[in-house]
Tab-separated table of N, CA and C and ligand atoms in Angstrom:
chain	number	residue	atom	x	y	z
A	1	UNK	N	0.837	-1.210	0.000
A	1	UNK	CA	0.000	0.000	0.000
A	1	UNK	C	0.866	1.251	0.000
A	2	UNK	N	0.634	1.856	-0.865
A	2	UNK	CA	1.537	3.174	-0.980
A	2	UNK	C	0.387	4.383	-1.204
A	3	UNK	N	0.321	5.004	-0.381
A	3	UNK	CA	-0.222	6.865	0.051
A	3	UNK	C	-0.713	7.371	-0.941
A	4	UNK	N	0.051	7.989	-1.893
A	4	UNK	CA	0.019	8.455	-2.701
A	4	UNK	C	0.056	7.833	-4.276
A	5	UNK	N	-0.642	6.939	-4.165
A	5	UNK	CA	-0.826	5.971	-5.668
A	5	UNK	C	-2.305	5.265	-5.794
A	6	UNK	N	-2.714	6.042	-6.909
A	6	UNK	CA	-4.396	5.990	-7.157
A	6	UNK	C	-4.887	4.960	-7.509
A	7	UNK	N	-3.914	4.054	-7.694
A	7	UNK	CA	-4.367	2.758	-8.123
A	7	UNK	C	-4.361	1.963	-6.450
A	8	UNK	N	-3.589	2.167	-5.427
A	8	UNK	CA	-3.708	1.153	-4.203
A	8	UNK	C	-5.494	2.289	-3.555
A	9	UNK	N	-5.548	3.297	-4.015
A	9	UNK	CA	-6.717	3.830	-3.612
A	9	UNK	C	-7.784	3.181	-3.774
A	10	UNK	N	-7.649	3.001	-5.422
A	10	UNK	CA	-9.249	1.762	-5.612
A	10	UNK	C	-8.987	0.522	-5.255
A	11	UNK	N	-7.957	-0.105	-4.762
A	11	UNK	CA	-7.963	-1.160	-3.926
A	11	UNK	C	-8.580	-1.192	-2.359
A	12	UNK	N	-8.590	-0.243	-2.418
A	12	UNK	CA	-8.811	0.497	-0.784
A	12	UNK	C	-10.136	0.768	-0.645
A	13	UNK	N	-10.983	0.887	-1.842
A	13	UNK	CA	-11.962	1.749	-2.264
A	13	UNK	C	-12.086	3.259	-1.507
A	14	UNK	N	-11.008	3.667	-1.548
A	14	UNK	CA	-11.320	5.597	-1.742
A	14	UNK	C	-11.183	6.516	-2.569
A	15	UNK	N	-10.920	5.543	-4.261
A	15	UNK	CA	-11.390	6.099	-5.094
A	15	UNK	C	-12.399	5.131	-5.976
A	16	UNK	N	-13.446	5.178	-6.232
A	16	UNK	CA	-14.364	4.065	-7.238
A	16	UNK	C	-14.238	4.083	-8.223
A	17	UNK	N	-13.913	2.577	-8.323
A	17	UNK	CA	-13.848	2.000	-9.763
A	17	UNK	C	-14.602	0.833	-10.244
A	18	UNK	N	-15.179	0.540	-11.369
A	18	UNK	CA	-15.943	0.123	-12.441
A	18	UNK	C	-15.406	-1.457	-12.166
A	19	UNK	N	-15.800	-2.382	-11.235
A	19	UNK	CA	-14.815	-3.322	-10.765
A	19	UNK	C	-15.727	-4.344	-12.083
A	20	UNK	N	-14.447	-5.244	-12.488
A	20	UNK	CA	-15.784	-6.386	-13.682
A	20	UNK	C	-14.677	-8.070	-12.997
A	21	UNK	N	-13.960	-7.936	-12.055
A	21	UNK	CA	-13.683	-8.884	-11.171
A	21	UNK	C	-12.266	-8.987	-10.246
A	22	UNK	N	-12.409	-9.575	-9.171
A	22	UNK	CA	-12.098	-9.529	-7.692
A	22	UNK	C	-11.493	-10.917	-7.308
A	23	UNK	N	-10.108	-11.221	-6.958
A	23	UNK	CA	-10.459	-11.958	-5.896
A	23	UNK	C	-8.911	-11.827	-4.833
A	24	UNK	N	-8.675	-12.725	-4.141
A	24	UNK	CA	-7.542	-12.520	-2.984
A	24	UNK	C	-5.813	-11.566	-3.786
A	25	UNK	N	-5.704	-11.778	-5.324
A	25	UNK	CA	-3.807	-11.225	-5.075
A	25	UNK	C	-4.327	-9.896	-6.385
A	26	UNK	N	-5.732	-9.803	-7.052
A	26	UNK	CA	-6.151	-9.199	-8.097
A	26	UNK	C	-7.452	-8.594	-7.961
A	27	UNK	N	-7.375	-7.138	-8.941
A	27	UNK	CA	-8.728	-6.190	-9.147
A	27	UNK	C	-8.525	-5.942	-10.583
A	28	UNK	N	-9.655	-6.129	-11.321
A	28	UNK	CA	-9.609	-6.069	-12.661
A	28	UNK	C	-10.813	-5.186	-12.821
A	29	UNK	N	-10.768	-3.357	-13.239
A	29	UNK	CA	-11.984	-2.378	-13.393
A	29	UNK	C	-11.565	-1.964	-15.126
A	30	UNK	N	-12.494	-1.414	-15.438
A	30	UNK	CA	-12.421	-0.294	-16.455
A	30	UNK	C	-12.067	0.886	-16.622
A	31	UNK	N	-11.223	0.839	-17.573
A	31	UNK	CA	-10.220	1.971	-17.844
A	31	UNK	C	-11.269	2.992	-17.885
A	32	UNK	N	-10.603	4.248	-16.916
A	32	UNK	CA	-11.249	5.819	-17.162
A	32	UNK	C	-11.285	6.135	-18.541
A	33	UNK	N	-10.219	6.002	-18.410
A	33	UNK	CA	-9.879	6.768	-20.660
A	33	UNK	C	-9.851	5.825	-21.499
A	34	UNK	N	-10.970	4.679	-21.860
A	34	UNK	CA	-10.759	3.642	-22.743
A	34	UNK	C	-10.391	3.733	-24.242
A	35	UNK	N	-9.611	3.088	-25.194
A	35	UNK	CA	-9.061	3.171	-25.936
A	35	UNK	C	-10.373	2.108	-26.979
A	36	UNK	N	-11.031	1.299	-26.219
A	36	UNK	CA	-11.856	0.537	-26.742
A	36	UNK	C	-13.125	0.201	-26.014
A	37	UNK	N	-14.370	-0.172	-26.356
A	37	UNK	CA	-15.137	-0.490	-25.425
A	37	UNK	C	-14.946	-1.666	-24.474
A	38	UNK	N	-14.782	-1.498	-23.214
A	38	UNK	CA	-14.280	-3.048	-22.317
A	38	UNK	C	-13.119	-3.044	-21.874
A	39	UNK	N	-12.364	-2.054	-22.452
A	39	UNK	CA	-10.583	-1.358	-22.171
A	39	UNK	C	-10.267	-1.834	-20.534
A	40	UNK	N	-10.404	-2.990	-20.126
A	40	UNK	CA	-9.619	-3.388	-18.664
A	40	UNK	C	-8.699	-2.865	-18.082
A	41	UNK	N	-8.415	-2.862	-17.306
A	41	UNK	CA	-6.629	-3.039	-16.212
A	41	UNK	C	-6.990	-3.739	-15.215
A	42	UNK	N	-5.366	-4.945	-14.943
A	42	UNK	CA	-6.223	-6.035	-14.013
A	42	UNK	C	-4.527	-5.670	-13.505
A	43	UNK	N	-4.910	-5.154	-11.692
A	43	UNK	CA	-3.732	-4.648	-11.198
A	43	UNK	C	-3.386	-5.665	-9.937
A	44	UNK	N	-2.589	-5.776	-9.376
A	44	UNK	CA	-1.801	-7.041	-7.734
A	44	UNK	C	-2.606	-5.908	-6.836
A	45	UNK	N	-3.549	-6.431	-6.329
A	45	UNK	CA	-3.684	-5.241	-4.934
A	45	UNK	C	-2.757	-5.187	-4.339
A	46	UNK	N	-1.689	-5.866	-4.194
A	46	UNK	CA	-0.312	-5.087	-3.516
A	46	UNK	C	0.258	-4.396	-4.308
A	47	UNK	N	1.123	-2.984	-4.109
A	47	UNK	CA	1.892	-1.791	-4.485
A	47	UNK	C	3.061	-3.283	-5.101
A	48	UNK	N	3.189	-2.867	-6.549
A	48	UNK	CA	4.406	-3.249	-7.054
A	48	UNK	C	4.522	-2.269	-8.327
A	49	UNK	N	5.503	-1.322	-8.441
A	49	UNK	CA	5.535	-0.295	-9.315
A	49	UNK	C	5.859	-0.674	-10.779
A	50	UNK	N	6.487	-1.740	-10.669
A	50	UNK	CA	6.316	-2.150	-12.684
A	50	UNK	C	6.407	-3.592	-12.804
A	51	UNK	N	6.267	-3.522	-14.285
A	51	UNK	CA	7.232	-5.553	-14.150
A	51	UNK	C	8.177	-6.255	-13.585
A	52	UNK	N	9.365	-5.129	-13.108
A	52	UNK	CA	10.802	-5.643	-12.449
A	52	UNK	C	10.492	-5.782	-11.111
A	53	UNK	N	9.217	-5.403	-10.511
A	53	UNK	CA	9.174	-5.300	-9.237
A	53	UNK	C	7.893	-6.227	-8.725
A	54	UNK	N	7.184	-6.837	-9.834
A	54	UNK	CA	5.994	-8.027	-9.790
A	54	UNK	C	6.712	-9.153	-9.811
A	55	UNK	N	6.588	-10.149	-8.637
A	55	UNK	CA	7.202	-11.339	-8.467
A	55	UNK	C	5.911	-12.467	-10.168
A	56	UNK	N	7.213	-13.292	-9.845
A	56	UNK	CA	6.319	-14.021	-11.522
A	56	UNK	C	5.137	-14.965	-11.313
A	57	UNK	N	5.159	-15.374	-9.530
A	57	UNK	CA	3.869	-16.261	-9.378
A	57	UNK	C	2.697	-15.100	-10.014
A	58	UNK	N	2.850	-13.731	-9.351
A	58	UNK	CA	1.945	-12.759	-9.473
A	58	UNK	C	1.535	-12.666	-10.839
A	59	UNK	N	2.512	-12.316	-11.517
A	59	UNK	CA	2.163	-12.084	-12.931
A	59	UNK	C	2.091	-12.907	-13.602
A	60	UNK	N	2.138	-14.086	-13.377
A	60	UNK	CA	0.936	-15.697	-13.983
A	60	UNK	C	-0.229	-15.515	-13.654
A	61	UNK	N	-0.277	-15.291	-11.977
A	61	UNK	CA	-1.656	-15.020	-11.964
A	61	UNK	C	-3.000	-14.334	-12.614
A	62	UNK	N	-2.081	-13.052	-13.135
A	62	UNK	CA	-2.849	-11.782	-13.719
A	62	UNK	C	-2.921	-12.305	-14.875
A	63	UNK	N	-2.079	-13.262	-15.906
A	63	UNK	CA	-2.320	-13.192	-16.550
A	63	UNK	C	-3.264	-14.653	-16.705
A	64	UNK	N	-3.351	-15.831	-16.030
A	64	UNK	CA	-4.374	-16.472	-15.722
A	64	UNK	C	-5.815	-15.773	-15.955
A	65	UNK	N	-5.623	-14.515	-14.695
A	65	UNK	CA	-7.121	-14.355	-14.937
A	65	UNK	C	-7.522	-13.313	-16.200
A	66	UNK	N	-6.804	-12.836	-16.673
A	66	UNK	CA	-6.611	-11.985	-18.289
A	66	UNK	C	-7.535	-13.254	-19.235
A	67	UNK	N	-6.769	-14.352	-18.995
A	67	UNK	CA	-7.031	-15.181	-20.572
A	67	UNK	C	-8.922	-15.403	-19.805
A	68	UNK	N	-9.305	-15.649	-18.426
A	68	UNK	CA	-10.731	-15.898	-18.251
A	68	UNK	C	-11.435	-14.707	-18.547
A	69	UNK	N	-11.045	-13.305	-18.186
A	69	UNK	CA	-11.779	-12.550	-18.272
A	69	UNK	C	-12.036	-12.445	-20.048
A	70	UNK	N	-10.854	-12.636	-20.951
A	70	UNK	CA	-11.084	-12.361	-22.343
A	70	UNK	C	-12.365	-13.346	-22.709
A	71	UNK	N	-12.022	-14.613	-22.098
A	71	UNK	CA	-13.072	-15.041	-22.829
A	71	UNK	C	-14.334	-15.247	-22.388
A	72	UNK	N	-15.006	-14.779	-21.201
A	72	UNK	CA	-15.951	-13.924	-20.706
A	72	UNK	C	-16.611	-13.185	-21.366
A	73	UNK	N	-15.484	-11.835	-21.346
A	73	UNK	CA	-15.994	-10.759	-22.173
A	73	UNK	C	-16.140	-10.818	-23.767
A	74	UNK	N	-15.806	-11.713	-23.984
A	74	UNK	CA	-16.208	-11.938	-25.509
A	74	UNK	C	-17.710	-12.018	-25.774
A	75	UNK	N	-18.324	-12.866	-24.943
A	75	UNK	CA	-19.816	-13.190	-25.198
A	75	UNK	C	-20.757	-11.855	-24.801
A	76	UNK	N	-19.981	-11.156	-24.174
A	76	UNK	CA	-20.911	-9.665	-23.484
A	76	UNK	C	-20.487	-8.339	-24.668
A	77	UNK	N	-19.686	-8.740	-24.504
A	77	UNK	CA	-18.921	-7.225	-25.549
A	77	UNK	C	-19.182	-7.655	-27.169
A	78	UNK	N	-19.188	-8.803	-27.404
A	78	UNK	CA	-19.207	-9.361	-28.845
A	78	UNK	C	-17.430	-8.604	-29.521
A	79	UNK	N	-16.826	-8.799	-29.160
A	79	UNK	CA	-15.215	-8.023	-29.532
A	79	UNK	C	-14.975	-9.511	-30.554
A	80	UNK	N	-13.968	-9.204	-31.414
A	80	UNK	CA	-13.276	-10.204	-32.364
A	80	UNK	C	-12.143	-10.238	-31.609
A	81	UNK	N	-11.397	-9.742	-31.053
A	81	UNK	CA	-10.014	-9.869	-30.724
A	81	UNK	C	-9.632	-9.074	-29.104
A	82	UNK	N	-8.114	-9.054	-29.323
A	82	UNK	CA	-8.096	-8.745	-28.117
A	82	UNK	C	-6.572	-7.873	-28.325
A	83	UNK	N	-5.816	-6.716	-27.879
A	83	UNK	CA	-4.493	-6.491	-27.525
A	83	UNK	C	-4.355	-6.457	-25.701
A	84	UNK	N	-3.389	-6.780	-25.039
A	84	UNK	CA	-2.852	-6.998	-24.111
A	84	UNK	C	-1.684	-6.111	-24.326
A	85	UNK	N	-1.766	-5.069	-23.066
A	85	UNK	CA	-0.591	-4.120	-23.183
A	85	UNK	C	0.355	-3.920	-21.578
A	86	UNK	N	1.465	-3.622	-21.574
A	86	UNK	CA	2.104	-3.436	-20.399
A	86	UNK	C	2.995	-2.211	-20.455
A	87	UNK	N	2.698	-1.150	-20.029
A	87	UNK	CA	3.746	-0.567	-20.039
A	87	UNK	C	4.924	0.022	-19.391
A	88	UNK	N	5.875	0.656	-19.647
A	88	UNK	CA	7.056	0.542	-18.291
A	88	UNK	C	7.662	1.759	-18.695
A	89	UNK	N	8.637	2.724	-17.765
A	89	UNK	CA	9.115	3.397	-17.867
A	89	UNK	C	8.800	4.577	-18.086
A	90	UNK	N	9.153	5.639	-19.217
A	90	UNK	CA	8.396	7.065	-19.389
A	90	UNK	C	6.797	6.951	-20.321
A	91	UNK	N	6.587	4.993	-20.314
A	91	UNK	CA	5.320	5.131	-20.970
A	91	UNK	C	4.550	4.983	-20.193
A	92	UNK	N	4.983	4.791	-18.759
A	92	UNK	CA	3.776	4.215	-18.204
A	92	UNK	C	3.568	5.609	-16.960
A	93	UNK	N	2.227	5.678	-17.234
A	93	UNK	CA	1.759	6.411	-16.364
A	93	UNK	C	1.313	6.494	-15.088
A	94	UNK	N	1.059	5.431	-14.405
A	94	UNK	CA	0.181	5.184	-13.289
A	94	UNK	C	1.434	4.242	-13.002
A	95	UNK	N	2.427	4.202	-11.894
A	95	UNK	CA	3.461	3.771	-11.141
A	95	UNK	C	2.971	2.317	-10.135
A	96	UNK	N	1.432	1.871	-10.671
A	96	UNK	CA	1.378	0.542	-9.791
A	96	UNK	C	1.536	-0.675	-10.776
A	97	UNK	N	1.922	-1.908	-11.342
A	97	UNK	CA	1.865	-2.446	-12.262
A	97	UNK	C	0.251	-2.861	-12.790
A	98	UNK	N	0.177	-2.735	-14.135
A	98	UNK	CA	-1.189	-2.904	-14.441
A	98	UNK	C	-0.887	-3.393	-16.284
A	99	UNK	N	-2.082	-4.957	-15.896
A	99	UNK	CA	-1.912	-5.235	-17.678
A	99	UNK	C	-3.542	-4.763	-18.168
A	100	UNK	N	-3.434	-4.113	-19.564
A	100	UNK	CA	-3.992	-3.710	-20.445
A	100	UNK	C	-4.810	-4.536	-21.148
A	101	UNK	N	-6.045	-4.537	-20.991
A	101	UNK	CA	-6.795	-5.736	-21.995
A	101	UNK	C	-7.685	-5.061	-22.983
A	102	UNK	N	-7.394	-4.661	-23.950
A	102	UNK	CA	-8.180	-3.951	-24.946
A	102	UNK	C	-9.032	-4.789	-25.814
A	103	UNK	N	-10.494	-4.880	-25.583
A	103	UNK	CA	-11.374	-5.629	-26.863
A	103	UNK	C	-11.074	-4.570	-28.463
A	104	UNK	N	-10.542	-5.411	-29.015
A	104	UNK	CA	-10.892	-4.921	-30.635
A	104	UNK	C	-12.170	-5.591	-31.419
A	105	UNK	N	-12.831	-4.928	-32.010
A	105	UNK	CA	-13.515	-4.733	-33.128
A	105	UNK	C	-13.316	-4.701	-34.194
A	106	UNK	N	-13.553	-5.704	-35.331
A	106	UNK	CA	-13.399	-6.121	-36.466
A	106	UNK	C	-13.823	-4.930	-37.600
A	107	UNK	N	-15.603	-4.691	-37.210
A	107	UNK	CA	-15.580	-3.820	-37.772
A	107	UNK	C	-15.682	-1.914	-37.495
A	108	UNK	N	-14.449	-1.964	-36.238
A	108	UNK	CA	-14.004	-0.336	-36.204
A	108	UNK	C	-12.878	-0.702	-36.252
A	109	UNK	N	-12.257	-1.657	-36.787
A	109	UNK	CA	-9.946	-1.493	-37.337
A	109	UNK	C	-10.054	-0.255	-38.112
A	110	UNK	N	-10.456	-0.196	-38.941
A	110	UNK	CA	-10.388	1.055	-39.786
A	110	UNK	C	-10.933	2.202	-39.923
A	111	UNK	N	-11.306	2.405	-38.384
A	111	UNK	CA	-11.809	4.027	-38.561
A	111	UNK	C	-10.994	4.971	-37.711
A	112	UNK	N	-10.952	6.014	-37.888
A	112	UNK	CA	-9.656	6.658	-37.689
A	112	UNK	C	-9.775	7.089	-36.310
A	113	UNK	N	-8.661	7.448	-35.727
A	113	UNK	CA	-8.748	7.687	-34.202
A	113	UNK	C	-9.983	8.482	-33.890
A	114	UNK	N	-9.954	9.355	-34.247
A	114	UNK	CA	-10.906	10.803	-33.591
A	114	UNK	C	-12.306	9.681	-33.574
A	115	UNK	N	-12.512	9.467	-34.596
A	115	UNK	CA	-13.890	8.771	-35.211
A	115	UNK	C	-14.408	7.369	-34.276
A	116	UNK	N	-13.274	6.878	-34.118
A	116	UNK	CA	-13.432	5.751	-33.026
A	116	UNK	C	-13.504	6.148	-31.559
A	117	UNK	N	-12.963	7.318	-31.465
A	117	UNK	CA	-13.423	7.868	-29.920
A	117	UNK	C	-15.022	8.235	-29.598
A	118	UNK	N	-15.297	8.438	-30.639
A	118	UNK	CA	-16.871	9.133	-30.823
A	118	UNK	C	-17.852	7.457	-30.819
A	119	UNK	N	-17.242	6.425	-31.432
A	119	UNK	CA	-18.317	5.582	-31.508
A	119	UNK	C	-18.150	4.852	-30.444
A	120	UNK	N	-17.096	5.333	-29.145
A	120	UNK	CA	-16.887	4.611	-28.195
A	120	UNK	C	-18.640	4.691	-27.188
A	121	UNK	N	-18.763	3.975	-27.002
A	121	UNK	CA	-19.821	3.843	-25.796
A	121	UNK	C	-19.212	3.901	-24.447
A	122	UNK	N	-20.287	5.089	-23.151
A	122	UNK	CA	-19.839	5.561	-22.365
A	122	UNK	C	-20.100	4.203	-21.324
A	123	UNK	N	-18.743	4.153	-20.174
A	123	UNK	CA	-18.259	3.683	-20.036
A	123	UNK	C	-19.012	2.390	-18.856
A	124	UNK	N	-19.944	3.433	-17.952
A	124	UNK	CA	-20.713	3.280	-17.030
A	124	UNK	C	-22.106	1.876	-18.246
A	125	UNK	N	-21.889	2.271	-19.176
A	125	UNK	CA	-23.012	0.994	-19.978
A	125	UNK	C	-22.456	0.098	-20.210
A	126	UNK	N	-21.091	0.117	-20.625
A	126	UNK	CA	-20.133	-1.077	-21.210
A	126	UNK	C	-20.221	-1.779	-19.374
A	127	UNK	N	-20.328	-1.181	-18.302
A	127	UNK	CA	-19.961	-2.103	-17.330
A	127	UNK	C	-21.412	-3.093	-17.160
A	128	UNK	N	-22.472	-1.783	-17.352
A	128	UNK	CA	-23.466	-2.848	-17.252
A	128	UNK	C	-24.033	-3.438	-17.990
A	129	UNK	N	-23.245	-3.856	-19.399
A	129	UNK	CA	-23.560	-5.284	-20.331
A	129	UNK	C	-22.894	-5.737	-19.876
A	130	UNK	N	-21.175	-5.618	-19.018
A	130	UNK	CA	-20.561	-6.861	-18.587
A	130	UNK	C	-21.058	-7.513	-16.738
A	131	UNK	N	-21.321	-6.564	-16.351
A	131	UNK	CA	-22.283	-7.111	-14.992
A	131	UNK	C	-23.506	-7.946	-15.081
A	132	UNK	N	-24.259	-7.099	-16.025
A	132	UNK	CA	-25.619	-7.502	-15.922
A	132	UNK	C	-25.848	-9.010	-16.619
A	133	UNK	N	-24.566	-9.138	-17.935
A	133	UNK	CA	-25.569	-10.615	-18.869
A	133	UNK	C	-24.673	-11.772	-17.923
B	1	AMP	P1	-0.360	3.582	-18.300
B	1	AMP	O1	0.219	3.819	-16.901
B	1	AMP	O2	0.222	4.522	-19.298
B	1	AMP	O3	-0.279	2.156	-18.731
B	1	AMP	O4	-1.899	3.919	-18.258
B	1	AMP	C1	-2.621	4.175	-17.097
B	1	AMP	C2	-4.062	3.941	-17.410
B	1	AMP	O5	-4.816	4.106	-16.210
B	1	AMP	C3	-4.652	4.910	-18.451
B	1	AMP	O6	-5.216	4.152	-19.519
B	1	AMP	C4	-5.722	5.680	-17.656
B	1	AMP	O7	-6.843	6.004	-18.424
B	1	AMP	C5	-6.042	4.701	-16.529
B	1	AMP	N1	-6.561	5.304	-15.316
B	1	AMP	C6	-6.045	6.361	-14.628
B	1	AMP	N2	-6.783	6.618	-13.535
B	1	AMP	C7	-7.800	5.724	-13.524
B	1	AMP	C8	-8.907	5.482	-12.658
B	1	AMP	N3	-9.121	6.224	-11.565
B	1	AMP	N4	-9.745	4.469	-12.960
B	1	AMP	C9	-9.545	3.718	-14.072
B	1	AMP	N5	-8.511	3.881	-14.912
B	1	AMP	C10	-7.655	4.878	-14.662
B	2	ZN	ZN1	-0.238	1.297	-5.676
């Protein structure tokens, strides 16, 4: 647990987040700024600031529950695919480790950024097609 890091906050719940699953070493919510509809981060409720600092049982784990949640959310989201992202260093923004599960869409590959932000659906509905079905 580290003070000042917004990600051990929504572990904490004193900041709320869009939780789509829970259990003892993992929290998996929806990205604030999604890149796609269903845009995950599935973070260690313990403070570990990147990959060099996530022991590897951990990060089997996460990614254990990555491959259930993908194929979960396939039947709710209807997505064709999937990218999985990690990032480290001056790319990564948020200093707790967190993997990236982006649903892609077959048919929005080819529409251009701006345009795909607009056909994004707000975020609070994407949770409740994945809560509710
Ligand atoms: P990065 O550290 O660059 O891999 O990205 C951090 C990600 O965390 C971004 O995609 C943000 O939109 C996301 N993010 C930041 N704050 C929150 C929050 N309170 N709830 C959900 N996602 C968040
Ligand atoms: Zn943290």
């Amino acid at each position: 647990m580290k003070e000042d890091c917004i990600f051990c906050k929504i572990v904490n719940g004193k900041i709320p987040s869009m939780k789509v699953y829970e259990d003892d070493v993992c929290l998996a919510y929806l990205d604030i700024n999604p890149d796609s509809d269903g845009h995950t981060l599935i973070i260690p409720k313990k403070h570990y600031t990147d990959i060099y600092e996530l022991p590897k049982e951990v990060l089997q784990h996460i990614f254990d529950v990555a491959k259930t949640l993908m194929n979960d959310l396939k039947g709710k989201l209807n997505c064709t695919g999937y990218t999985l992202m990690i990032n480290y260093g001056s790319s990564q923004e948020v200093k707790h480790f967190h993997l990236h599960i982006k649903p892609q869409y077959e048919d929005k590959k080819f529409v251009e950024f701006i345009k795909h932000k607009e056909l994004l659906k707000d975020t609070k509905e994407v949770h409740e097609i994945i809560k509710g079905a």
